[in-house]
PDB file of C-alpha atoms and ligand atoms in Angstrom:
ATOM      1  CA  MET A  18       0.012  -0.050  -0.056  1.00  0.00           C
ATOM      2  CA  PRO A  19       1.739   3.197  -1.064  1.00  0.00           C
ATOM      3  CA  GLU A  20       1.707   5.859   1.684  1.00  0.00           C
ATOM      4  CA  LEU A  21       2.986   9.221   1.825  1.00  0.00           C
ATOM      5  CA  PRO A  22       6.758   8.914   1.542  1.00  0.00           C
ATOM      6  CA  GLU A  23       6.182   6.516  -1.671  1.00  0.00           C
ATOM      7  CA  LEU A  24       3.429   8.850  -3.282  1.00  0.00           C
ATOM      8  CA  GLN A  25       5.629  11.989  -2.693  1.00  0.00           C
ATOM      9  CA  VAL A  26       8.661  10.491  -4.581  1.00  0.00           C
ATOM     10  CA  ILE A  27       6.228   9.145  -7.301  1.00  0.00           C
ATOM     11  CA  SER A  28       4.357  12.480  -7.539  1.00  0.00           C
ATOM     12  CA  GLU A  29       8.055  14.149  -8.122  1.00  0.00           C
ATOM     13  CA  ARG A  30       9.153  11.697 -10.700  1.00  0.00           C
ATOM     14  CA  LEU A  31       5.958  12.054 -12.401  1.00  0.00           C
ATOM     15  CA  THR A  32       6.107  15.726 -12.445  1.00  0.00           C
ATOM     16  CA  ASP A  33       9.593  15.582 -14.152  1.00  0.00           C
ATOM     17  CA  LEU A  34       8.443  13.129 -16.683  1.00  0.00           C
ATOM     18  CA  LEU A  35       5.268  14.460 -17.554  1.00  0.00           C
ATOM     19  CA  ARG A  36       5.033  18.099 -17.075  1.00  0.00           C
ATOM     20  CA  GLY A  37       4.246  20.220 -20.340  1.00  0.00           C
ATOM     21  CA  HIS A  38       3.163  17.123 -22.372  1.00  0.00           C
ATOM     22  CA  SER A  39      -0.599  17.342 -23.813  1.00  0.00           C
ATOM     23  CA  LEU A  40      -2.822  14.396 -23.300  1.00  0.00           C
ATOM     24  CA  THR A  41      -3.441  12.434 -26.815  1.00  0.00           C
ATOM     25  CA  LYS A  42      -5.339   9.333 -25.800  1.00  0.00           C
ATOM     26  CA  VAL A  43      -6.941   8.119 -22.422  1.00  0.00           C
ATOM     27  CA  SER A  44      -7.564   4.529 -22.284  1.00  0.00           C
ATOM     28  CA  VAL A  45      -9.595   2.547 -19.924  1.00  0.00           C
ATOM     29  CA  HIS A  46      -8.626  -1.106 -19.807  1.00  0.00           C
ATOM     30  CA  ASN A  47     -10.800  -2.015 -16.792  1.00  0.00           C
ATOM     31  CA  HIS A  48     -13.893   0.078 -16.190  1.00  0.00           C
ATOM     32  CA  ILE A  49     -13.966  -1.034 -12.241  1.00  0.00           C
ATOM     33  CA  VAL A  50     -11.528   1.743 -11.114  1.00  0.00           C
ATOM     34  CA  VAL A  51     -13.292   4.573 -12.892  1.00  0.00           C
ATOM     35  CA  HIS A  52     -15.746   6.554 -10.577  1.00  0.00           C
ATOM     36  CA  GLY A  53     -18.112   9.483 -11.216  1.00  0.00           C
ATOM     37  CA  ARG A  54     -17.866   9.471 -14.950  1.00  0.00           C
ATOM     38  CA  THR A  55     -18.696   7.213 -17.793  1.00  0.00           C
ATOM     39  CA  VAL A  56     -15.850   5.395 -19.536  1.00  0.00           C
ATOM     40  CA  GLU A  57     -16.430   7.383 -22.512  1.00  0.00           C
ATOM     41  CA  ASP A  58     -16.733  10.606 -20.649  1.00  0.00           C
ATOM     42  CA  PHE A  59     -13.470   9.766 -18.590  1.00  0.00           C
ATOM     43  CA  SER A  60     -11.598   8.893 -21.655  1.00  0.00           C
ATOM     44  CA  SER A  61     -12.456  11.897 -23.897  1.00  0.00           C
ATOM     45  CA  THR A  62     -12.868  15.210 -21.286  1.00  0.00           C
ATOM     46  CA  ALA A  63      -9.137  15.960 -20.912  1.00  0.00           C
ATOM     47  CA  ILE A  64      -7.706  15.254 -24.206  1.00  0.00           C
ATOM     48  CA  GLY A  65      -5.390  18.148 -25.468  1.00  0.00           C
ATOM     49  CA  GLU A  66      -4.974  19.334 -21.658  1.00  0.00           C
ATOM     50  CA  THR A  67      -1.294  19.728 -20.748  1.00  0.00           C
ATOM     51  CA  PHE A  68       0.265  18.262 -17.664  1.00  0.00           C
ATOM     52  CA  GLU A  69       1.308  20.962 -15.129  1.00  0.00           C
ATOM     53  CA  ARG A  70       2.398  18.732 -12.108  1.00  0.00           C
ATOM     54  CA  VAL A  71       1.522  15.848  -9.957  1.00  0.00           C
ATOM     55  CA  GLU A  72       1.007  16.151  -6.075  1.00  0.00           C
ATOM     56  CA  ALA A  73       0.812  13.749  -3.349  1.00  0.00           C
ATOM     57  CA  ASP A  74      -2.098  14.551  -1.019  1.00  0.00           C
ATOM     58  CA  GLY A  75      -2.255  11.914   2.137  1.00  0.00           C
ATOM     59  CA  LYS A  76      -2.632   8.692   0.126  1.00  0.00           C
ATOM     60  CA  PHE A  77      -3.976  10.113  -3.002  1.00  0.00           C
ATOM     61  CA  LEU A  78      -2.197  11.058  -6.173  1.00  0.00           C
ATOM     62  CA  ILE A  79      -3.282  14.201  -8.125  1.00  0.00           C
ATOM     63  CA  LEU A  80      -2.538  14.714 -11.768  1.00  0.00           C
ATOM     64  CA  MET A  81      -2.913  18.338 -12.393  1.00  0.00           C
ATOM     65  CA  LEU A  82      -4.163  19.423 -15.817  1.00  0.00           C
ATOM     66  CA  ASN A  83      -4.979  22.673 -17.233  1.00  0.00           C
ATOM     67  CA  GLN A  84      -8.562  22.313 -16.631  1.00  0.00           C
ATOM     68  CA  HIS A  85      -9.145  19.080 -14.723  1.00  0.00           C
ATOM     69  CA  ASP A  86      -7.583  17.127 -12.208  1.00  0.00           C
ATOM     70  CA  ILE A  87      -7.109  13.225 -12.356  1.00  0.00           C
ATOM     71  CA  VAL A  88      -7.361  12.009  -8.635  1.00  0.00           C
ATOM     72  CA  ILE A  89      -6.161   8.631  -7.820  1.00  0.00           C
ATOM     73  CA  ASN A  90      -6.515   6.670  -4.692  1.00  0.00           C
ATOM     74  CA  PRO A  91      -4.304   3.577  -5.166  1.00  0.00           C
ATOM     75  CA  MET A  92      -5.798   1.829  -2.025  1.00  0.00           C
ATOM     76  CA  LEU A  93      -3.664  -1.552  -1.324  1.00  0.00           C
ATOM     77  CA  THR A  94      -2.112  -2.578  -4.872  1.00  0.00           C
ATOM     78  CA  GLY A  95      -2.171   0.796  -7.039  1.00  0.00           C
ATOM     79  CA  ARG A  96       0.899   1.242  -9.164  1.00  0.00           C
ATOM     80  CA  PHE A  97       2.214   3.932 -11.502  1.00  0.00           C
ATOM     81  CA  ARG A  98       4.529   3.393 -14.150  1.00  0.00           C
ATOM     82  CA  VAL A  99       6.018   5.419 -17.259  1.00  0.00           C
ATOM     83  CA  PHE A 100       6.624   4.063 -20.775  1.00  0.00           C
ATOM     84  CA  GLU A 101       8.135   5.642 -23.663  1.00  0.00           C
ATOM     85  CA  ARG A 102       6.760   3.239 -26.159  1.00  0.00           C
ATOM     86  CA  TYR A 103       3.327   1.648 -26.660  1.00  0.00           C
ATOM     87  CA  LYS A 104       2.861  -1.565 -24.548  1.00  0.00           C
ATOM     88  CA  LYS A 105       0.046  -3.898 -24.521  1.00  0.00           C
ATOM     89  CA  PRO A 106      -2.355  -3.815 -21.629  1.00  0.00           C
ATOM     90  CA  THR A 107      -2.324  -6.724 -19.475  1.00  0.00           C
ATOM     91  CA  SER A 108      -4.814  -7.905 -16.728  1.00  0.00           C
ATOM     92  CA  ILE A 109      -3.532  -5.946 -13.975  1.00  0.00           C
ATOM     93  CA  ASP A 110      -3.564  -2.526 -16.191  1.00  0.00           C
ATOM     94  CA  MET A 111      -6.453  -0.547 -15.592  1.00  0.00           C
ATOM     95  CA  VAL A 112      -5.964   2.957 -17.174  1.00  0.00           C
ATOM     96  CA  SER A 113      -3.249   4.418 -19.531  1.00  0.00           C
ATOM     97  CA  ILE A 114      -2.797   8.102 -20.138  1.00  0.00           C
ATOM     98  CA  GLN A 115      -0.754   8.612 -23.497  1.00  0.00           C
ATOM     99  CA  THR A 116       0.821  12.112 -24.177  1.00  0.00           C
ATOM    100  CA  ASP A 117       2.698  13.533 -26.890  1.00  0.00           C
ATOM    101  CA  GLY A 118       5.753  12.162 -24.673  1.00  0.00           C
ATOM    102  CA  PRO A 119       5.811   9.440 -22.457  1.00  0.00           C
ATOM    103  CA  ALA A 120       2.627   7.646 -21.372  1.00  0.00           C
ATOM    104  CA  LEU A 121       1.452   6.904 -17.692  1.00  0.00           C
ATOM    105  CA  TRP A 122       0.097   3.498 -16.617  1.00  0.00           C
ATOM    106  CA  TYR A 123      -1.936   3.026 -13.692  1.00  0.00           C
ATOM    107  CA  SER A 124      -2.252  -0.907 -12.682  1.00  0.00           C
ATOM    108  CA  ASP A 125      -3.614  -2.488  -9.696  1.00  0.00           C
ATOM    109  CA  THR A 126      -3.679  -6.141  -9.015  1.00  0.00           C
ATOM    110  CA  LYS A 127      -6.360  -6.232  -6.608  1.00  0.00           C
ATOM    111  CA  LYS A 128      -8.398  -3.596  -8.437  1.00  0.00           C
ATOM    112  CA  MET A 129      -9.647  -1.705  -5.375  1.00  0.00           C
ATOM    113  CA  GLY A 130      -8.254   1.628  -6.332  1.00  0.00           C
ATOM    114  CA  ARG A 131     -10.346   4.509  -7.520  1.00  0.00           C
ATOM    115  CA  VAL A 132      -9.650   7.049 -10.416  1.00  0.00           C
ATOM    116  CA  TYR A 133     -11.527  10.071 -10.821  1.00  0.00           C
ATOM    117  CA  LEU A 134     -11.660  12.948 -13.367  1.00  0.00           C
ATOM    118  CA  VAL A 135     -12.634  16.298 -11.684  1.00  0.00           C
ATOM    119  CA  PRO A 136     -12.810  19.834 -12.503  1.00  0.00           C
ATOM    120  CA  LYS A 137      -9.675  21.479 -11.528  1.00  0.00           C
ATOM    121  CA  GLY A 138      -9.615  21.777  -7.399  1.00  0.00           C
ATOM    122  CA  ASP A 139     -13.133  20.434  -7.042  1.00  0.00           C
ATOM    123  CA  TYR A 140     -12.708  17.185  -5.072  1.00  0.00           C
ATOM    124  CA  SER A 141     -16.222  16.851  -3.708  1.00  0.00           C
ATOM    125  CA  ILE A 142     -17.039  13.666  -5.367  1.00  0.00           C
ATOM    126  CA  VAL A 143     -13.595  11.935  -4.367  1.00  0.00           C
ATOM    127  CA  ALA A 144     -14.420   9.526  -1.439  1.00  0.00           C
ATOM    128  CA  GLY A 145     -12.597   9.974   1.614  1.00  0.00           C
ATOM    129  CA  PHE A 146     -10.987  13.279   0.609  1.00  0.00           C
ATOM    130  CA  ALA A 147     -12.830  15.916   2.532  1.00  0.00           C
ATOM    131  CA  ASN A 148     -12.437  16.441   6.220  1.00  0.00           C
ATOM    132  CA  ARG A 149      -8.710  14.965   6.437  1.00  0.00           C
ATOM    133  CA  GLY A 150      -6.208  16.129   8.825  1.00  0.00           C
ATOM    134  CA  PRO A 151      -2.779  18.050   7.859  1.00  0.00           C
ATOM    135  CA  SER A 152      -0.171  15.844   6.056  1.00  0.00           C
ATOM    136  CA  ALA A 153       1.840  13.968   8.475  1.00  0.00           C
ATOM    137  CA  LEU A 154       4.976  15.862   6.970  1.00  0.00           C
ATOM    138  CA  ASP A 155       3.271  19.303   6.569  1.00  0.00           C
ATOM    139  CA  PRO A 156       6.020  21.634   7.771  1.00  0.00           C
ATOM    140  CA  THR A 157       3.401  23.548   9.620  1.00  0.00           C
ATOM    141  CA  LEU A 158       2.540  20.461  11.728  1.00  0.00           C
ATOM    142  CA  THR A 159       4.526  21.398  14.866  1.00  0.00           C
ATOM    143  CA  VAL A 160       4.550  19.088  18.184  1.00  0.00           C
ATOM    144  CA  GLU A 161       2.044  21.459  19.890  1.00  0.00           C
ATOM    145  CA  ALA A 162      -0.364  21.139  16.817  1.00  0.00           C
ATOM    146  CA  PHE A 163       0.088  17.484  16.857  1.00  0.00           C
ATOM    147  CA  MET A 164      -0.534  17.197  20.463  1.00  0.00           C
ATOM    148  CA  GLN A 165      -3.679  19.350  20.176  1.00  0.00           C
ATOM    149  CA  ARG A 166      -5.196  17.242  17.334  1.00  0.00           C
ATOM    150  CA  LEU A 167      -4.373  14.131  19.224  1.00  0.00           C
ATOM    151  CA  LYS A 168      -6.684  14.920  22.038  1.00  0.00           C
ATOM    152  CA  PHE A 169      -9.584  14.792  19.711  1.00  0.00           C
ATOM    153  CA  HIS A 170      -9.153  11.146  18.642  1.00  0.00           C
ATOM    154  CA  ASN A 171      -9.638   8.251  20.874  1.00  0.00           C
ATOM    155  CA  GLY A 172      -9.042   4.518  20.918  1.00  0.00           C
ATOM    156  CA  GLN A 173      -5.995   2.601  19.929  1.00  0.00           C
ATOM    157  CA  ILE A 174      -2.864   4.404  19.035  1.00  0.00           C
ATOM    158  CA  LYS A 175      -2.159   2.722  15.953  1.00  0.00           C
ATOM    159  CA  ASN A 176      -5.762   3.294  14.688  1.00  0.00           C
ATOM    160  CA  VAL A 177      -5.293   6.898  15.574  1.00  0.00           C
ATOM    161  CA  LEU A 178      -2.268   7.172  13.488  1.00  0.00           C
ATOM    162  CA  ARG A 179      -3.825   5.416  10.534  1.00  0.00           C
ATOM    163  CA  ASN A 180      -6.969   7.729  10.663  1.00  0.00           C
ATOM    164  CA  GLN A 181      -6.729  10.123   7.790  1.00  0.00           C
ATOM    165  CA  ARG A 182      -8.997  12.412  10.023  1.00  0.00           C
ATOM    166  CA  PHE A 183      -6.022  12.638  12.272  1.00  0.00           C
ATOM    167  CA  VAL A 184      -3.306  13.266  10.098  1.00  0.00           C
ATOM    168  CA  LYS A 185      -3.034  12.057   6.478  1.00  0.00           C
ATOM    169  CA  GLY A 186      -0.562   9.768   4.760  1.00  0.00           C
ATOM    170  CA  ILE A 187       0.164   7.195   7.381  1.00  0.00           C
ATOM    171  CA  GLY A 188      -1.033   3.514   6.402  1.00  0.00           C
ATOM    172  CA  ASN A 189      -0.564   0.066   8.236  1.00  0.00           C
ATOM    173  CA  ALA A 190       2.929  -0.629   7.662  1.00  0.00           C
ATOM    174  CA  TYR A 191       4.695   2.736   8.530  1.00  0.00           C
ATOM    175  CA  ALA A 192       2.365   2.970  11.657  1.00  0.00           C
ATOM    176  CA  ASP A 193       4.028  -0.327  12.869  1.00  0.00           C
ATOM    177  CA  GLU A 194       7.462   1.520  12.153  1.00  0.00           C
ATOM    178  CA  ILE A 195       6.485   4.741  13.779  1.00  0.00           C
ATOM    179  CA  LEU A 196       5.187   2.910  16.883  1.00  0.00           C
ATOM    180  CA  LEU A 197       8.620   0.929  17.373  1.00  0.00           C
ATOM    181  CA  TYR A 198      10.685   3.945  17.411  1.00  0.00           C
ATOM    182  CA  ALA A 199       8.488   5.621  19.606  1.00  0.00           C
ATOM    183  CA  GLY A 200       8.446   2.918  22.109  1.00  0.00           C
ATOM    184  CA  ILE A 201       4.778   2.495  22.345  1.00  0.00           C
ATOM    185  CA  LEU A 202       2.409  -0.665  21.985  1.00  0.00           C
ATOM    186  CA  PRO A 203       0.032  -0.147  18.942  1.00  0.00           C
ATOM    187  CA  PHE A 204      -2.815  -1.287  21.327  1.00  0.00           C
ATOM    188  CA  ARG A 205      -2.309   1.183  23.841  1.00  0.00           C
ATOM    189  CA  LYS A 206      -5.222   3.647  24.111  1.00  0.00           C
ATOM    190  CA  ARG A 207      -4.539   7.305  23.216  1.00  0.00           C
ATOM    191  CA  SER A 208      -5.677   8.721  26.343  1.00  0.00           C
ATOM    192  CA  SER A 209      -3.221   6.307  28.366  1.00  0.00           C
ATOM    193  CA  LEU A 210      -0.122   8.093  26.724  1.00  0.00           C
ATOM    194  CA  SER A 211       1.967  10.470  28.705  1.00  0.00           C
ATOM    195  CA  HIS A 212       2.995  13.939  27.552  1.00  0.00           C
ATOM    196  CA  GLN A 213       6.512  12.574  27.100  1.00  0.00           C
ATOM    197  CA  GLU A 214       5.181   9.943  24.880  1.00  0.00           C
ATOM    198  CA  THR A 215       3.102  12.098  22.623  1.00  0.00           C
ATOM    199  CA  GLU A 216       6.190  14.067  22.003  1.00  0.00           C
ATOM    200  CA  GLN A 217       8.231  10.741  21.075  1.00  0.00           C
ATOM    201  CA  LEU A 218       5.476  10.029  19.022  1.00  0.00           C
ATOM    202  CA  TYR A 219       5.617  13.038  17.005  1.00  0.00           C
ATOM    203  CA  GLN A 220       9.232  12.670  16.666  1.00  0.00           C
ATOM    204  CA  SER A 221       8.835   9.264  15.543  1.00  0.00           C
ATOM    205  CA  VAL A 222       6.268  10.427  12.891  1.00  0.00           C
ATOM    206  CA  ARG A 223       8.772  12.749  11.479  1.00  0.00           C
ATOM    207  CA  ASN A 224      11.765  10.710  11.747  1.00  0.00           C
ATOM    208  CA  VAL A 225      10.570   7.769  10.182  1.00  0.00           C
ATOM    209  CA  LEU A 226       8.842   8.922   7.390  1.00  0.00           C
ATOM    210  CA  THR A 227      11.390  11.347   6.301  1.00  0.00           C
ATOM    211  CA  ARG A 228      14.008   8.458   6.408  1.00  0.00           C
ATOM    212  CA  ILE A 229      11.910   6.421   4.185  1.00  0.00           C
ATOM    213  CA  ARG A 230      11.271   9.376   2.034  1.00  0.00           C
ATOM    214  CA  GLU A 231      15.390   9.717   1.566  1.00  0.00           C
ATOM    215  CA  ILE A 232      15.683   5.852   0.987  1.00  0.00           C
ATOM    216  CA  LEU A 233      12.937   5.965  -1.670  1.00  0.00           C
ATOM    217  CA  ALA A 234      14.301   9.304  -3.314  1.00  0.00           C
ATOM    218  CA  GLU A 235      17.462   7.048  -4.315  1.00  0.00           C
ATOM    219  CA  ARG A 236      15.178   4.530  -6.358  1.00  0.00           C
ATOM    220  CA  SER A 237      13.431   4.271  -9.942  1.00  0.00           C
ATOM    221  CA  LEU A 238       9.750   4.517 -10.352  1.00  0.00           C
ATOM    222  CA  ASP A 239       9.974   0.826 -11.349  1.00  0.00           C
ATOM    223  CA  GLU A 240      11.521  -0.215  -8.098  1.00  0.00           C
ATOM    224  CA  ILE A 241       9.047   1.968  -6.128  1.00  0.00           C
ATOM    225  CA  SER A 242       6.173   0.404  -8.187  1.00  0.00           C
ATOM    226  CA  LYS A 243       7.517  -3.054  -7.054  1.00  0.00           C
ATOM    227  CA  GLU A 244       7.154  -2.140  -3.485  1.00  0.00           C
ATOM    228  CA  LYS A 245      10.036  -4.051  -2.276  1.00  0.00           C
ATOM    229  CA  ARG A 246      10.079  -2.534   1.368  1.00  0.00           C
ATOM    230  CA  ASP A 247      13.426  -3.882   2.542  1.00  0.00           C
ATOM    231  CA  PHE A 248      13.843  -0.898   4.705  1.00  0.00           C
ATOM    232  CA  LEU A 249      11.226  -1.983   7.033  1.00  0.00           C
ATOM    233  CA  MET A 250      12.511  -2.424  10.629  1.00  0.00           C
ATOM    234  CA  ILE A 251       9.602  -4.334  12.284  1.00  0.00           C
ATOM    235  CA  HIS A 252       6.371  -4.314   9.909  1.00  0.00           C
ATOM    236  CA  ASN A 253       6.062  -7.857   8.074  1.00  0.00           C
ATOM    237  CA  LYS A 254       8.853  -9.249  10.423  1.00  0.00           C
ATOM    238  CA  GLY A 255       6.801 -11.204  12.560  1.00  0.00           C
ATOM    239  CA  GLY A 256       8.990 -14.401  14.238  1.00  0.00           C
ATOM    240  CA  GLY A 257      12.039 -12.339  13.193  1.00  0.00           C
ATOM    241  CA  ILE A 258      14.627 -10.422  15.317  1.00  0.00           C
ATOM    242  CA  CYS A 259      13.914  -6.929  16.695  1.00  0.00           C
ATOM    243  CA  PRO A 260      16.526  -4.691  15.100  1.00  0.00           C
ATOM    244  CA  LEU A 261      16.756  -2.397  18.503  1.00  0.00           C
ATOM    245  CA  CYS A 262      16.896  -5.160  20.964  1.00  0.00           C
ATOM    246  CA  GLY A 263      17.190  -8.542  19.254  1.00  0.00           C
ATOM    247  CA  GLY A 264      14.220  -9.769  20.828  1.00  0.00           C
ATOM    248  CA  ARG A 265      11.351 -11.670  18.879  1.00  0.00           C
ATOM    249  CA  VAL A 266       8.983  -9.657  16.757  1.00  0.00           C
ATOM    250  CA  SER A 267       5.404 -10.386  17.714  1.00  0.00           C
ATOM    251  CA  GLU A 268       2.418 -10.534  15.107  1.00  0.00           C
ATOM    252  CA  VAL A 269      -1.198  -9.967  15.492  1.00  0.00           C
ATOM    253  CA  HIS A 270      -3.882 -10.197  12.616  1.00  0.00           C
ATOM    254  CA  ALA A 271      -7.149  -8.051  13.038  1.00  0.00           C
ATOM    255  CA  ASN A 272      -9.537  -7.911   9.943  1.00  0.00           C
ATOM    256  CA  ARG A 273      -7.220  -7.985   7.025  1.00  0.00           C
ATOM    257  CA  PHE A 274      -4.462  -6.036   8.588  1.00  0.00           C
ATOM    258  CA  LYS A 275      -1.333  -7.074  10.125  1.00  0.00           C
ATOM    259  CA  THR A 276       0.342  -5.741  13.071  1.00  0.00           C
ATOM    260  CA  ASN A 277       3.755  -6.200  13.969  1.00  0.00           C
ATOM    261  CA  TYR A 278       5.585  -4.799  17.393  1.00  0.00           C
ATOM    262  CA  CYS A 279       8.164  -5.677  19.910  1.00  0.00           C
ATOM    263  CA  GLN A 280       7.217  -6.545  23.466  1.00  0.00           C
ATOM    264  CA  SER A 281      10.442  -5.310  25.033  1.00  0.00           C
ATOM    265  CA  CYS A 282      11.013  -2.036  22.981  1.00  0.00           C
ATOM    266  CA  GLN A 283       7.290  -1.063  22.952  1.00  0.00           C
ATOM    267  CA  LYS A 284       5.390  -0.464  26.522  1.00  0.00           C
TER     268      LYS A 284
HETATM  269 ZN1  LIG B 308      12.972  -4.966  20.310  1.00  0.00          ZN
END
């Protein structure tokens, strides 16, 4: 699942590759991901418009054209790739956007992602877009602002971190990483955290996401799209060794999400 660090790096790469190019053909290879418009309308409306830039907004990617935005929520398995030459679509390809330069391909093995074409800046039809908090990496999100926002969110701290209404951009995997470095168990109630623990949590959000972003910035778009998260310290490491203390990594499953944590490092 691409989270904020992936989408920030992807958006910079796509901006470099696509900026200034105009749309010549939009093809829908699987209509299931297209929301809010008919396939015909989606494919024809923005032809001739030019790519201005691509932005990451929490867990959404926004392709900004002259008069429209294409908003993509890649959910669990959405991927972005750019090809210079024509390629044949495969069963995982959902939408391709051909320009007078390269083509952007959106693929999705689980087909759960959502793609919208909206008038510029009007995100009212995009599910889950409104009422989100500030970006987890927003420079104006100070420790004071973070702690103030935290007071309005109850329940287990991992669920609060993943709640886009609290801050946007953190998903299941990086929430585990953040909590390891903060030394806080994922099941702790938010209300049980001390002042010092919430400060640690803030620092951990910033440090972990920034570090991951720096690692991803060294990788190609193709490498990022394969989502080889070989830099994870605890998530997906159930039964393995905690890199901080050498103890055994624990694993719990809830719904379809996995949580990994260390019983010695996290209290
Ligand atoms: Zn440990």
